CSV table of C-alpha atoms and ligand atoms in Angstrom, one decimal:
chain,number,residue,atom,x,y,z
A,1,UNK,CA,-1.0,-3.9,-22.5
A,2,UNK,CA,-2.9,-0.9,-20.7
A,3,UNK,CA,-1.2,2.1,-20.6
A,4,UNK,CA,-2.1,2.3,-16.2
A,5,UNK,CA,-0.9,-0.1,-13.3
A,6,UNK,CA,-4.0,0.1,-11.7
A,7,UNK,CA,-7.3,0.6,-13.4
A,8,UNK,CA,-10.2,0.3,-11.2
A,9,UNK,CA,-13.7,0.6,-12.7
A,10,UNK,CA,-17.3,0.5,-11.1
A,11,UNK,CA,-15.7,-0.7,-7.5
A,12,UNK,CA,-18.6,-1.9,-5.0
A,13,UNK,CA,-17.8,-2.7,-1.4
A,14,UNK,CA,-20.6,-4.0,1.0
A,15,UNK,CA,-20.5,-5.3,4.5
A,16,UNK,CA,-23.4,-7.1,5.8
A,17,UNK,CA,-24.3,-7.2,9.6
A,18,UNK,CA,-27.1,-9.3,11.0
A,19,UNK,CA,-30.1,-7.9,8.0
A,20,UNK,CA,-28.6,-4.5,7.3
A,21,UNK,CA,-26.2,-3.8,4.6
A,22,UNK,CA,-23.5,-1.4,5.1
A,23,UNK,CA,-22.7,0.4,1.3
A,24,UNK,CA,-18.9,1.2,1.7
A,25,UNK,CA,-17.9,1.6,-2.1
A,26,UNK,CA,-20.4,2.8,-4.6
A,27,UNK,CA,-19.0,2.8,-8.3
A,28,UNK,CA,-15.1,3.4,-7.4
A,29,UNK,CA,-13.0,4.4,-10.6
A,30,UNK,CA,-9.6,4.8,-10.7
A,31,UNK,CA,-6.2,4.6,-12.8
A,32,UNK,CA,-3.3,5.2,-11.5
A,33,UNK,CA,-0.3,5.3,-14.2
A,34,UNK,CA,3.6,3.8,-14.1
A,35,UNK,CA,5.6,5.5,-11.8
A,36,UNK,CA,2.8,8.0,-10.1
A,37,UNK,CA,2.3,8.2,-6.4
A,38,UNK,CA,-1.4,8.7,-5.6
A,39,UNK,CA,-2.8,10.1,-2.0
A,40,UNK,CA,-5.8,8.5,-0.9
A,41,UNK,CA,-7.7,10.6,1.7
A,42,UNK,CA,-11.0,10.3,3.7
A,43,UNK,CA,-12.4,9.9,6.8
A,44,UNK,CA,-11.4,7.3,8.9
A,45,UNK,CA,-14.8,4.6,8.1
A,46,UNK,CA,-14.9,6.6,4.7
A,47,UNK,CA,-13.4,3.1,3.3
A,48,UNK,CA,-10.1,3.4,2.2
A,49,UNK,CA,-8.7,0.1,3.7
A,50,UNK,CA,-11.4,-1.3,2.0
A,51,UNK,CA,-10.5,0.0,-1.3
A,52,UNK,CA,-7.0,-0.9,-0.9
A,53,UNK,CA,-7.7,-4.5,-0.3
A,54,UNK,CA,-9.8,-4.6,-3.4
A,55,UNK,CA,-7.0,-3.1,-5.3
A,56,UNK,CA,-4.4,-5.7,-3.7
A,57,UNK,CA,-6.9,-8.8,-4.4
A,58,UNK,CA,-7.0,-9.7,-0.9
A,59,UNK,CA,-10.7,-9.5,-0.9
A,60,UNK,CA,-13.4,-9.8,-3.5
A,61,UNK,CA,-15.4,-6.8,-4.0
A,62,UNK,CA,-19.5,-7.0,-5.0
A,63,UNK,CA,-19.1,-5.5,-7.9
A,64,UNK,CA,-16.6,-4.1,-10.2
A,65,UNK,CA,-13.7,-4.9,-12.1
A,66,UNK,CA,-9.6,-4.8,-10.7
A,67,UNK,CA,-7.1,-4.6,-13.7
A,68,UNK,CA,-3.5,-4.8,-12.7
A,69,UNK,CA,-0.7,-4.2,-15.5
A,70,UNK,CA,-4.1,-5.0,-18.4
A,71,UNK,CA,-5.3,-8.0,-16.8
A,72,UNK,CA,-8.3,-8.3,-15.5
A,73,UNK,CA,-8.1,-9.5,-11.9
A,74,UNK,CA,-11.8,-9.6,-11.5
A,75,UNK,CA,-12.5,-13.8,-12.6
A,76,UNK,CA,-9.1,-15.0,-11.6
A,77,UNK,CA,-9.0,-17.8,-8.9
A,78,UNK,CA,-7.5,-17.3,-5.8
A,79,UNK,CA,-4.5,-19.1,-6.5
A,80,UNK,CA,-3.8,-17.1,-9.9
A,81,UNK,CA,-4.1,-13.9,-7.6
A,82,UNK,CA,-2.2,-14.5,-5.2
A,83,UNK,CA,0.5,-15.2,-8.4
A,84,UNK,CA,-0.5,-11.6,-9.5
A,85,UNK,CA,-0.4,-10.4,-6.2
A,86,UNK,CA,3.5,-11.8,-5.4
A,87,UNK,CA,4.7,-10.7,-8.7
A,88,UNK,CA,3.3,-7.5,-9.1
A,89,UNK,CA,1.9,-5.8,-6.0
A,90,UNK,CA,3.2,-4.9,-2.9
A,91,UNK,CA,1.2,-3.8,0.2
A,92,UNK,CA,2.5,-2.0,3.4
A,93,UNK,CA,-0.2,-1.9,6.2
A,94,UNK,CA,-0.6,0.7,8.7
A,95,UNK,CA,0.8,-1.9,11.6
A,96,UNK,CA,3.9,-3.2,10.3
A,97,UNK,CA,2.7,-7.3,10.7
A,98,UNK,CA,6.6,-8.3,10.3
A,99,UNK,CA,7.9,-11.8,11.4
A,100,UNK,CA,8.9,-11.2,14.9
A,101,UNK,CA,11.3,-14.2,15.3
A,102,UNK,CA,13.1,-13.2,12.2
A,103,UNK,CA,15.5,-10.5,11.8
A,104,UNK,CA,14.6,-7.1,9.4
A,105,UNK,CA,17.0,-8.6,6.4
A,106,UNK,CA,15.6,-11.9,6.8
A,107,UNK,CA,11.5,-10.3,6.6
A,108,UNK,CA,12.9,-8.3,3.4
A,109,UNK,CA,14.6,-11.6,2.1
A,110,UNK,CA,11.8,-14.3,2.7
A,111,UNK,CA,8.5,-12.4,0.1
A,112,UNK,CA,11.6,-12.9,-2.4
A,113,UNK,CA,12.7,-16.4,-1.5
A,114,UNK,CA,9.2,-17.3,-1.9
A,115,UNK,CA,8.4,-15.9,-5.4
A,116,UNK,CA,11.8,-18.0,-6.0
A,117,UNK,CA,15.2,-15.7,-5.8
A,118,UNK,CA,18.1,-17.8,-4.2
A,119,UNK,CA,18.8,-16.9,-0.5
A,120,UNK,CA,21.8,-15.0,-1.1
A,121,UNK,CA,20.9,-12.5,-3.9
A,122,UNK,CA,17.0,-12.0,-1.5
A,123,UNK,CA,19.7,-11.5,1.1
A,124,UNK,CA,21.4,-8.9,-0.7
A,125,UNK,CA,19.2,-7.5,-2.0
A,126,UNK,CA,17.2,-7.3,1.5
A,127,UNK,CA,20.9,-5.4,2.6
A,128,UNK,CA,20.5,-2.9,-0.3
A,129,UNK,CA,16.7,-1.8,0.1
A,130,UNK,CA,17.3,-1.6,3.9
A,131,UNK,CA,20.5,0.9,3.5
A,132,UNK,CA,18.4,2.8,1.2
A,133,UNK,CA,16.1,3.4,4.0
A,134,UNK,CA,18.9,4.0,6.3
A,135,UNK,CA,18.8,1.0,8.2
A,136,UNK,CA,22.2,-1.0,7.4
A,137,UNK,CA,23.2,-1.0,10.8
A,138,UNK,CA,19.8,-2.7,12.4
A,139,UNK,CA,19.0,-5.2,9.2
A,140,UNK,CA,20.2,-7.9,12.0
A,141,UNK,CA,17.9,-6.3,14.7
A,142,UNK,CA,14.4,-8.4,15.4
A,143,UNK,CA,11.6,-6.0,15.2
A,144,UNK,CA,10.8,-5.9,19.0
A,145,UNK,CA,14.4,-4.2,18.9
A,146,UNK,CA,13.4,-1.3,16.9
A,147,UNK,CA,11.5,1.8,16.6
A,148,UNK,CA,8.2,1.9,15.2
A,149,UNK,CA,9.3,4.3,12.4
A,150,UNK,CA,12.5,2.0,12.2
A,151,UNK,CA,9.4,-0.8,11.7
A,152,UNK,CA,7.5,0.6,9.1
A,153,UNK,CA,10.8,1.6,7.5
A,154,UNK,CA,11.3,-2.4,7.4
A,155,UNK,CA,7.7,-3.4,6.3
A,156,UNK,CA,8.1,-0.6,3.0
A,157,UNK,CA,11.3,-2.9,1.9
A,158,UNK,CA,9.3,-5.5,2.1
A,159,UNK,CA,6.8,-4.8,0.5
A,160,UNK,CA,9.1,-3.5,-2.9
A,161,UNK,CA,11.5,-6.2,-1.9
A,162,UNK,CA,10.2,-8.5,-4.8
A,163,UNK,CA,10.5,-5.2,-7.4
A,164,UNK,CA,6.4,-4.3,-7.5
A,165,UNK,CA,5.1,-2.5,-10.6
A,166,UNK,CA,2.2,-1.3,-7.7
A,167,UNK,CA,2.9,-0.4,-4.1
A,168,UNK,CA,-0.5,-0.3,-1.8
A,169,UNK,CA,0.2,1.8,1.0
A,170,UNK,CA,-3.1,1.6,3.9
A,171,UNK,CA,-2.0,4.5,6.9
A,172,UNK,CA,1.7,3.8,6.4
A,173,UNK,CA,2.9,6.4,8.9
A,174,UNK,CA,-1.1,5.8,11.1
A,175,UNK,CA,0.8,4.6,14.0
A,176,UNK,CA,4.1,7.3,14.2
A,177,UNK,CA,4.6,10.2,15.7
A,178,UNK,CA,4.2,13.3,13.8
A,179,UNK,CA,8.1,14.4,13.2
A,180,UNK,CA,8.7,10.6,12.8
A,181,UNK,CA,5.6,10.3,10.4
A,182,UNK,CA,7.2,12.9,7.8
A,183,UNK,CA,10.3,11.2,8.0
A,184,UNK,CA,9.0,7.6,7.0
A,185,UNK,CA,6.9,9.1,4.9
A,186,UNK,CA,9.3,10.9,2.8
A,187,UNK,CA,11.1,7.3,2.5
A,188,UNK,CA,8.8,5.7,1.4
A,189,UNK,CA,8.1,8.5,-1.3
A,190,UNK,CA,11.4,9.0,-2.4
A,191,UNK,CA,12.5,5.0,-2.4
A,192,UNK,CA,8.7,4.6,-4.6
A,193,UNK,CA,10.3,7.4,-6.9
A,194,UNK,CA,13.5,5.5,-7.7
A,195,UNK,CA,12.3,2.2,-7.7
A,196,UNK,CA,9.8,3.8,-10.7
A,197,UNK,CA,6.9,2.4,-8.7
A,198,UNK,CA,2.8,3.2,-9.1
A,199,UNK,CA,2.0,3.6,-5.4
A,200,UNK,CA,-1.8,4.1,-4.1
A,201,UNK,CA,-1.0,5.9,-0.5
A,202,UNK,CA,-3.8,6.1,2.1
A,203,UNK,CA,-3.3,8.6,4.8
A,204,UNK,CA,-5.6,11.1,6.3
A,205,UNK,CA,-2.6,13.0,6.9
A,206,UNK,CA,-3.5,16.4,4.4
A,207,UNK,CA,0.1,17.8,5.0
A,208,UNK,CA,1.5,14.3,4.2
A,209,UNK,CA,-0.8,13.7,1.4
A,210,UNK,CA,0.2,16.9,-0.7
A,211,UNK,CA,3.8,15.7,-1.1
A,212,UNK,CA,1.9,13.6,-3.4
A,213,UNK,CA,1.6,13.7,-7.8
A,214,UNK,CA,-2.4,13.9,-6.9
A,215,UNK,CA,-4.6,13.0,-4.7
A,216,UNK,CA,-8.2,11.8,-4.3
A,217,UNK,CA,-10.7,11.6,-2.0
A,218,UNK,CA,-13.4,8.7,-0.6
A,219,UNK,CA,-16.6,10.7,-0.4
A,220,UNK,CA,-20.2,8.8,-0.3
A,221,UNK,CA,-18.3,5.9,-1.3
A,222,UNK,CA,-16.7,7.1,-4.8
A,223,UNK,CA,-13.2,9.0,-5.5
A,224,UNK,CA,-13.4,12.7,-6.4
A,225,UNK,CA,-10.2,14.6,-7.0
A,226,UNK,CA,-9.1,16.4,-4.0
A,227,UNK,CA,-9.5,20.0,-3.3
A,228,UNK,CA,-7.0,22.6,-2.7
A,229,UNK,CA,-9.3,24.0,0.0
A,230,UNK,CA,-9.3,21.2,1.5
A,231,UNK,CA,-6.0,22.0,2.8
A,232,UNK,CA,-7.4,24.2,5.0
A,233,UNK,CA,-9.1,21.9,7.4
A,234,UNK,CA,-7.2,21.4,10.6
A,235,UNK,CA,-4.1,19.1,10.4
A,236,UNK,CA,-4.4,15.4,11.8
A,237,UNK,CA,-8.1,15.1,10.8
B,301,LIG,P1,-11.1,3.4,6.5
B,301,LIG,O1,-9.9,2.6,6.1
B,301,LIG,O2,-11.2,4.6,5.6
B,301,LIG,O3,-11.1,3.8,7.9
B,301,LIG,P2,-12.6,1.0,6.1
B,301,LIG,O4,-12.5,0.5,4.7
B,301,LIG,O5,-11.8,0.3,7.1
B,301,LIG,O6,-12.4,2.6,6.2
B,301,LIG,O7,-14.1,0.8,6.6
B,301,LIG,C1,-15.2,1.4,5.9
B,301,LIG,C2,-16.5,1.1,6.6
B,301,LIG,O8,-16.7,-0.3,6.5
B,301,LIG,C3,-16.5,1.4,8.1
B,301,LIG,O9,-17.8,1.9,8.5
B,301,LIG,C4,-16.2,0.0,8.7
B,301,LIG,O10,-16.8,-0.1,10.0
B,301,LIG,C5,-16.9,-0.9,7.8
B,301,LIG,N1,-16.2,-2.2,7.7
B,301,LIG,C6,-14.9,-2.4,7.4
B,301,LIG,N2,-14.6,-3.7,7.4
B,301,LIG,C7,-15.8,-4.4,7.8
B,301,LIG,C8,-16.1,-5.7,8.0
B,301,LIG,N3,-15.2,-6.7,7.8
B,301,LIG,N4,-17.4,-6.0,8.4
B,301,LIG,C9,-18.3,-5.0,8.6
B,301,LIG,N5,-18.0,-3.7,8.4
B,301,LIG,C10,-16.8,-3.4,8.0
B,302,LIG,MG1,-8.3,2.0,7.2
C-alpha cells in the first residue's frame, strides 16, 4: 500500500465553451500523507473546486492519474468509485447541501446507513460526532433551524460520519462570517486531528489557512508550496 492518502500526479482540468478551451489544471501533483491537514489556496477561478472534485472522483479529469489509499482511481467505473468514494472519502462543500426535511442526526446517520451500519449505531454515532462539534442540543433541529456556522458544523460530521481516511474540504467556512469562520474552522481542524484524518482544505482565507501542517497554492494551473510572504497580502483576498 502507498505510503500517502492522496497522491495526485500530472492532474489536467479543461472546460470547453462554444470552440475555446479553458486550461484550469495543467500537470497538478500532489501527496498528501495519513493524518496531515493540507491548505489549499488561490484565487477564486484559480481552480481549486476543480481540483477537489478530481481528488473526490466526482468528475473525470483530462488527464492525470487519482490514487486514493494505492489504488489507482484513474480507470475505475463509476460505480467502483463511487464504492471508493463512500468508504474512503469524505467531502464538505462550501454550502452545506444538507437534507432539509431531515433532522442534523438523521443527515449524519443516513451517508452511514447507506454504506450499511444499522440505524441505531449511525444514530449514535451521528449523536457522538455532533457533541464533538458542540451540537448535542440541536442534533434534532432541521437545518432551516440553525445557524449557518451551526450548518457547516453539521455538513463536517457528515462528511467523517462514515470514518474517511481523506476529508475534502472546498471553502468550508466561504459562506460565515469572520469570528464564526475561525470558529468552524478550528472544528473542523481539531475534529480532522483526532479522527487521524488526511484532509485537503480549500480556503482563500491566508489567516485560516496557516493553522494548517502546509499549505499550497493554485498558480497557472499547478500547486507550488506556499510562501511565507504571502502572508502579507491583505486578509479576505
Ligand atoms: P475556484 O474553486 O478556485 O474558484 P474553479 O475550479 O471553480 O475555481 O474554477 C476554475 C475556472 O474554471 C474558473 O475560471 C471557472 O469559471 C471555470 N469553470 C469551472 N467549472 C466550469 C464548468 N463546469 N464549465 C466551464 N468553466 C468552468
Ligand atoms: Mg471553488
Amino acid at each position: 500500500m502507498s505510503e500517502f492518502v492522496l497522491s495526485i500526479h500530472g492532474l489536467r482540468r479543461t472546460y470547453k465553451s462554444g470552440d475555446k478551451t479553458l486550461t484550469v489544471l495543467n500537470g497538478v501533483d500532489l501527496d498528501v500523507a495519513p493524518g496531515e491537514i493540507v491548505g489549499l489556496v488561490g484565487p477564486s477561478g484559480s481552480g481549486k473546486s476543480s481540483l477537489l472534485h478530481a481528488a473526490g472522483l466526482l468528475e473525470h479529469p483530462d488527464a492525470g492519474r487519482i490514487v486514493v489509499e494505492g489504488r489507482d482511481c484513474s480507470d475505475l467505473s463509476d460505480r467502483q468509485r463511487t464504492r471508493v468514494r463512500l468508504a474512503t472519502i469524505g467531502f464538505v462543500y462550501q454550502a452545506h447541501h444538507l437534507l432539509a426535511e431531515f433532522s442534523a442526526l438523521d443527515n449524519v446517520a443516513l451517508p452511514q446507513m447507506i454504506a450499511g451500519r444499522s440505524r441505531k449505531a449511525a444514530r449514535e454515532r451521528a449523536m457522538t460526532l455532533l457533541s464533538e462539534l458542540g451540537l448535542a442540543e440541536r442534533a434534532h433541529h432541521q437545518p432551516a433551524q440553525m445557524s449557518g456556522g451551526e450548518q457547516q458544523r453539521v455538513a463536517i460530521a457528515r462528511a467523517l460520519a462514515n470514518a474517511p481516511r481523506l476529508l475534502l474540504a472546498d471553502e468550508p467556512t466561504g459562506n460565515l462570517d469572520p469570528a464564526t469562520s475561525a470558529a468552524v474552522f478550528d472544528n473542523l481542524y481539531d475534529l480532522a486531528r483526532r479522527q487521524g484524518v488526511a484532509a485537503l482544505v480549500a480556503t482563500h482565507n491566508l489567516e485560516l489557512a496557516r493553522h494548517m501542517d502546509r499549505v499550497v497554492t493554485l498558480k497557472d494551473g499547478h500547486l507550488e508550496p506556499w510562501r511565507p510572504e504571502a502572508l502579507d497580502l491583505p486578509a479576505g483576498t
